[in-house]
Structures are given as structure tokens and as C-alpha cells.
Short mmCIF file of C-alpha atoms in Angstrom, two decimals:
data_model
loop_
_atom_site.label_atom_id
_atom_site.label_comp_id
_atom_site.label_asym_id
_atom_site.label_seq_id
_atom_site.Cartn_x
_atom_site.Cartn_y
_atom_site.Cartn_z
CA MET A 469 -17.29 -32.72 9.58
CA ASN A 470 -17.89 -31.17 6.16
CA ILE A 471 -14.63 -29.44 5.17
CA TYR A 472 -16.67 -26.71 3.45
CA GLU A 473 -18.76 -25.96 6.52
CA ILE A 474 -18.25 -22.32 7.52
CA PRO A 475 -18.25 -21.68 11.28
CA ALA A 476 -18.92 -18.29 12.82
CA ALA A 477 -15.74 -16.31 13.35
CA GLU A 478 -16.42 -15.89 17.04
CA SER A 479 -16.55 -19.68 17.47
CA ARG A 480 -12.85 -19.79 16.51
CA ILE A 481 -12.05 -17.45 19.42
CA ARG A 482 -14.46 -18.04 22.28
CA GLY A 483 -13.03 -20.04 25.14
CA ASN A 484 -9.44 -19.56 23.98
CA SER A 485 -7.72 -17.20 26.40
CA TYR A 486 -4.95 -16.18 23.99
CA VAL A 487 -5.06 -16.30 20.20
CA GLY A 488 -2.80 -13.23 20.15
CA ARG A 489 -3.31 -10.90 17.22
CA GLY A 490 -5.74 -11.82 14.45
CA ILE A 491 -6.72 -10.80 10.91
CA ILE A 492 -10.01 -11.70 9.21
CA ILE A 493 -10.67 -10.93 5.53
CA GLY A 494 -13.68 -11.95 3.45
CA LYS A 495 -16.89 -10.93 1.72
CA SER A 496 -20.26 -10.26 3.32
CA ALA A 497 -23.01 -12.85 2.88
CA ASP A 498 -24.92 -10.65 0.42
CA GLY A 499 -21.80 -10.24 -1.72
CA LYS A 500 -21.89 -6.45 -1.48
CA LYS A 501 -19.09 -5.67 1.00
CA ALA A 502 -15.42 -6.43 1.43
CA VAL A 503 -14.77 -7.12 5.09
CA SER A 504 -11.55 -6.80 7.06
CA ALA A 505 -10.93 -7.02 10.78
CA TYR A 506 -7.88 -6.81 13.01
CA PHE A 507 -7.63 -7.31 16.77
CA ILE A 508 -4.84 -7.31 19.32
CA MET A 509 -4.54 -9.05 22.66
CA GLY A 510 -1.84 -8.79 25.32
CA ARG A 511 -0.55 -10.49 28.45
CA SER A 512 2.14 -8.06 29.65
CA ALA A 513 1.56 -4.58 31.03
CA ASN A 514 3.58 -3.15 28.12
CA SER A 515 1.44 -4.93 25.55
CA ARG A 516 -1.84 -4.05 27.25
CA ASN A 517 -0.91 -0.36 27.39
CA ARG A 518 -2.22 0.30 23.86
CA VAL A 519 -5.12 1.68 21.88
CA PHE A 520 -6.05 1.86 18.20
CA THR A 521 -6.23 5.33 16.68
CA GLN A 522 -7.40 6.26 13.19
CA ARG A 523 -5.99 8.98 10.95
CA ASP A 524 -6.45 9.59 7.22
CA GLY A 525 -7.81 6.12 6.51
CA ALA A 526 -5.01 4.37 8.41
CA VAL A 527 -5.13 2.66 11.81
CA PHE A 528 -2.25 2.82 14.28
CA THR A 529 -1.43 1.15 17.57
CA GLU A 530 -0.39 3.80 20.07
CA PRO A 531 0.37 3.92 23.80
CA PHE A 532 -2.59 4.48 26.09
CA ASP A 533 -0.29 5.92 28.75
CA ALA A 534 2.98 7.08 27.15
CA SER A 535 4.69 7.29 30.55
CA LYS A 536 4.37 3.52 31.00
CA VAL A 537 5.84 2.40 27.66
CA GLU A 538 8.73 -0.04 28.24
CA ASP A 539 9.65 -1.11 24.68
CA PRO A 540 7.76 0.35 21.70
CA SER A 541 9.62 -1.61 19.01
CA LEU A 542 7.14 -4.45 18.51
CA ILE A 543 3.91 -2.94 19.79
CA ILE A 544 3.64 0.49 18.10
CA TYR A 545 3.01 0.46 14.34
CA ALA A 546 0.62 1.21 11.49
CA ALA A 547 -1.76 -1.77 11.41
CA VAL A 548 -3.92 -0.71 8.45
CA ARG A 549 -2.86 1.36 5.43
CA GLU A 550 -4.22 2.01 1.95
CA TYR A 551 -2.17 2.09 -1.25
CA GLU A 552 -4.00 2.86 -4.50
CA ASN A 553 -6.61 0.07 -4.84
CA LYS A 554 -5.19 -2.01 -2.01
CA LEU A 555 -5.84 -2.28 1.71
CA ILE A 556 -2.99 -3.64 3.86
CA VAL A 557 -3.58 -5.14 7.32
CA THR A 558 -0.78 -6.57 9.48
CA ASN A 559 0.34 -7.19 13.05
CA GLY A 560 3.54 -5.13 12.86
CA ASP A 561 5.68 -2.64 11.01
CA GLN A 562 5.68 -4.93 7.97
CA THR A 563 2.60 -2.87 7.01
CA ASP A 564 5.09 -0.21 5.95
CA THR A 565 7.34 -2.81 4.30
CA ILE A 566 4.44 -3.91 2.08
CA TYR A 567 3.38 -0.32 1.42
CA GLU A 568 6.86 0.76 0.36
CA GLY A 569 7.30 -2.43 -1.64
CA LEU A 570 4.14 -1.77 -3.64
CA LYS A 571 5.30 1.79 -4.32
CA ALA A 572 8.55 0.35 -5.70
CA GLY A 573 6.71 -2.08 -7.99
CA ASN A 574 7.06 -5.14 -5.77
CA THR A 575 4.31 -7.59 -4.81
CA PHE A 576 2.75 -8.43 -1.45
CA ALA A 577 4.71 -11.69 -1.16
CA GLY A 578 7.85 -10.18 -2.66
CA ALA A 579 7.96 -7.34 -0.16
CA LEU A 580 7.65 -9.78 2.72
CA THR A 581 10.72 -11.77 1.65
CA THR A 582 12.71 -9.02 3.36
CA ARG A 583 11.06 -9.72 6.73
CA GLU A 584 10.79 -12.59 9.20
CA PHE A 585 9.15 -13.47 12.54
CA GLU A 586 9.54 -11.13 15.50
CA PRO A 587 12.77 -11.30 17.58
CA ASP A 588 10.95 -11.95 20.86
CA ALA A 589 12.42 -15.31 21.94
CA PRO A 590 11.25 -17.71 23.21
CA ASN A 591 7.90 -16.96 21.56
CA LEU A 592 9.25 -15.90 18.14
CA THR A 593 5.88 -14.37 17.32
CA PRO A 594 4.84 -14.84 13.68
CA ARG A 595 4.26 -11.83 11.47
CA ILE A 596 0.77 -12.12 9.95
CA SER A 597 -0.35 -9.93 7.06
CA GLY A 598 -3.27 -9.51 4.68
CA MET A 599 -4.00 -7.42 1.60
CA LEU A 600 -7.21 -6.77 -0.31
CA THR A 601 -6.94 -5.74 -3.97
CA PHE A 602 -10.02 -4.01 -5.40
CA GLY A 603 -11.09 -3.83 -9.04
CA ASP A 604 -14.13 -4.13 -11.34
CA GLY A 605 -16.59 -4.02 -8.46
CA ASP A 606 -14.98 -6.93 -6.64
CA PHE A 607 -11.75 -7.88 -4.89
CA THR A 608 -9.26 -10.65 -4.22
CA TYR A 609 -7.13 -11.05 -1.14
CA GLU A 610 -3.87 -12.52 0.07
CA MET A 611 -2.72 -13.55 3.52
CA SER A 612 0.76 -14.33 4.82
CA ILE A 613 2.47 -15.75 7.86
CA LEU A 614 6.21 -15.57 8.53
CA LYS A 615 7.12 -18.04 11.26
CA SER A 616 10.19 -19.62 12.80
CA ALA A 617 11.34 -22.92 11.32
CA ASP A 618 12.41 -24.20 14.74
CA ALA A 619 12.45 -23.38 18.45
CA GLU A 620 15.76 -21.58 18.16
CA GLY A 621 14.70 -19.21 15.38
CA THR A 622 17.50 -20.30 13.04
CA ALA A 623 15.41 -19.82 9.87
CA CYS A 624 12.12 -18.33 8.68
CA ASN A 625 9.33 -20.18 6.89
CA ARG A 626 7.17 -17.97 4.64
CA TYR A 627 3.63 -18.93 3.62
CA THR A 628 1.35 -16.92 1.32
CA PHE A 629 -2.29 -17.73 0.59
CA SER A 630 -4.35 -16.21 -2.26
CA TYR A 631 -8.15 -16.18 -2.33
CA PRO A 632 -11.03 -15.16 -4.57
CA ALA A 633 -13.75 -13.31 -2.68
CA LEU A 634 -16.80 -15.55 -2.15
CA ALA A 635 -20.00 -14.28 -0.57
CA GLY A 636 -20.29 -15.17 3.11
CA LEU A 637 -16.79 -16.60 3.36
CA GLY A 638 -13.75 -15.20 5.13
CA HIS A 639 -10.38 -16.42 6.33
CA PHE A 640 -8.93 -15.93 9.79
CA ILE A 641 -5.23 -16.05 10.67
CA HIS A 642 -3.85 -15.41 14.16
CA THR A 643 -0.46 -15.45 15.76
CA TYR A 644 -0.91 -18.19 18.36
CA VAL A 645 -2.78 -21.47 18.82
CA CYS A 646 -3.50 -20.73 22.49
CA ASP A 647 -1.77 -19.50 25.64
CA GLY A 648 1.44 -21.15 26.82
CA ASN A 649 5.08 -20.61 27.69
CA PRO A 650 6.45 -20.34 25.12
CA ILE A 651 3.26 -19.52 23.24
CA PRO A 652 2.56 -22.08 20.48
CA THR A 653 2.62 -20.57 16.98
CA PHE A 654 -0.38 -20.67 14.62
CA GLN A 655 -0.37 -23.77 12.43
CA GLY A 656 -1.84 -24.66 9.04
CA GLU A 657 -3.92 -22.62 6.61
CA PRO A 658 -6.00 -19.58 7.57
CA GLU A 659 -9.26 -20.79 9.08
CA ARG A 660 -12.56 -20.53 7.19
CA VAL A 661 -15.10 -18.28 8.90
CA ALA A 662 -18.54 -16.93 8.09
CA VAL A 663 -18.86 -13.22 7.28
CA PRO A 664 -22.27 -11.64 8.02
CA ASN A 665 -23.86 -8.58 6.43
CA ASP A 666 -24.19 -6.51 9.59
CA ILE A 667 -20.97 -4.74 10.67
CA ASP A 668 -22.30 -4.02 14.15
CA ALA A 669 -23.30 -7.62 14.77
CA PHE A 670 -19.94 -8.86 13.47
CA THR A 671 -17.98 -6.37 15.57
CA ALA A 672 -19.96 -7.15 18.72
CA ALA A 673 -19.61 -10.91 18.24
CA LEU A 674 -15.83 -10.70 17.80
CA TRP A 675 -15.31 -8.37 20.75
CA ASP A 676 -17.52 -10.43 23.04
CA ALA A 677 -15.70 -13.65 22.08
CA LEU A 678 -12.21 -12.30 22.84
CA ASP A 679 -10.93 -13.12 26.32
CA GLU A 680 -11.95 -10.37 28.73
CA ASP A 681 -8.59 -10.16 30.48
CA ASN A 682 -6.38 -10.21 27.39
CA LYS A 683 -8.30 -8.33 24.69
CA ILE A 684 -7.08 -4.82 23.91
CA SER A 685 -8.47 -3.38 20.65
CA LEU A 686 -10.53 -4.30 17.58
CA PHE A 687 -10.95 -2.62 14.19
CA VAL A 688 -13.52 -3.68 11.57
CA ARG A 689 -14.06 -2.20 8.10
CA TYR A 690 -16.83 -2.93 5.59
CA THR A 691 -16.12 -1.55 2.09
CA ASP A 692 -19.01 -1.17 -0.35
CA LEU A 693 -17.91 -2.83 -3.57
CA ALA A 694 -20.23 -0.73 -5.74
CA THR A 695 -19.35 2.71 -4.33
CA GLY A 696 -16.03 2.23 -2.53
CA GLU A 697 -17.47 3.81 0.60
CA THR A 698 -16.13 2.47 3.90
CA ASP A 699 -17.85 1.88 7.22
CA ASP A 700 -15.54 1.44 10.21
CA ARG A 701 -15.88 0.29 13.80
CA LEU A 702 -13.13 0.71 16.39
CA ILE A 703 -13.19 -0.55 19.98
CA ASN A 704 -10.54 0.03 22.64
CA LYS A 705 -10.61 -1.59 26.07
CA ASN A 706 -8.56 1.34 27.38
CA LYS A 707 -10.67 4.48 27.27
#
């Protein structure tokens, strides 16, 4: 296999019942749009009882039925936030850690040194994060995963990846390899994926590929690099 071959993003998901939560960042094939996507999946009733909501350019996970919330600590958070020329996307409240860190003059990676994987033994779910930085009609992006160094959670390994934006290319990072008990943690570098021009086609392909029983919500944003205008799509299984 050619290591530079770029598979469709949906091919990384289809047939895998549980990749967990996932972030995709890249540039559209025509080179005109910055693309970001975030989805959540869930196995428990508490995790599945969620929707994405959008306010003032930010995206939040919120309860679908507030009366059924068991533990909000790891499932309710701001998933997408903007700060100046940056767009932050994460799978937990480290979105706010990065946001506040940037305000204080810190960096994406520097802010995340204060955080580690989630305290949900035995899974020890990784914290995955991404950030797009816009400037001069283009952008760069970073991705991060904070994961347990061992099965006991005695230490945290921190990995940060930095990318130039190349037309048609994106990177996909997700919390888990597949379903299991405990659930096996994502391994290696963010996966290369193709990024198409059409936001509706991309959104539909991702949503259709996610496991029907476990998918919960999906958010996709295309940002015009010439004008800064954004085009968003948001899908919730709970309606």
C-alpha cells in the first residue's frame, strides 16, 4: 500500500461498531475551505442521552433528557470554541483549558500539559484535541492525544502533531481502536483521510458510516479561507 494514499474518511469508520469520539481536520480538495468535524458515540444510557447544541459560534454537548442524567462530569462540555484566529475542537472540557491557556499567552500543547486522560477506569479514555490557526488566507493545524501510559493509569503520555494544510488531505484522530472491555485506546499517528469539497456529501458520508446503534451527534464546519465565512452542519440522533 502506498503510504501517501488518502482513503475516504468514512472508510476509517464503516464496519467498526465503536471508534468512540472523533476529530477530523483538513483542507477541502479545491484548497478553498478549512474543514473540521467532531462526532460522539456512546454505549451507556448516560452517554447516549446527549445532543449537540450551537450558540455564538460554539458547540456544546448537552443532555437530551435532563431528568435522566446520571453523571455529567465527562459528557457535558464545550466541544468547539473560537479564540481570535483559532478554532478549538476537543472531546472534553479541555476545550476550555486550551481557550483559557491561549488567553493567558500559552500554546495549544502547553495548555494541555495541565491535563491528562479521563478518570474512567478501566477504559481511561484519551483526551483528543485539535486546533486550527488561520492567517494570510490559509491555516495550519495541531492535534493532540493524552493517553494512559499503562493499564493502571499511573502516568500520562502526551502526543502533539502539527500539520500544514494541504488540499484534499485531512487527519482523523479518535478515542478508541474498536469496541471492547476495556475499550482499546487509539494508537499511532492521526490517520490520513480525504477531504471533499461538498460539506453535505462529507457530512452524510460520515453520519452514514457511524454505527447505527452507537452514534449520537455530528458537527461539521467548512470555513472559507478567502472570506472567513463558515458553513455548519449539525446532526443529532436524538430529536
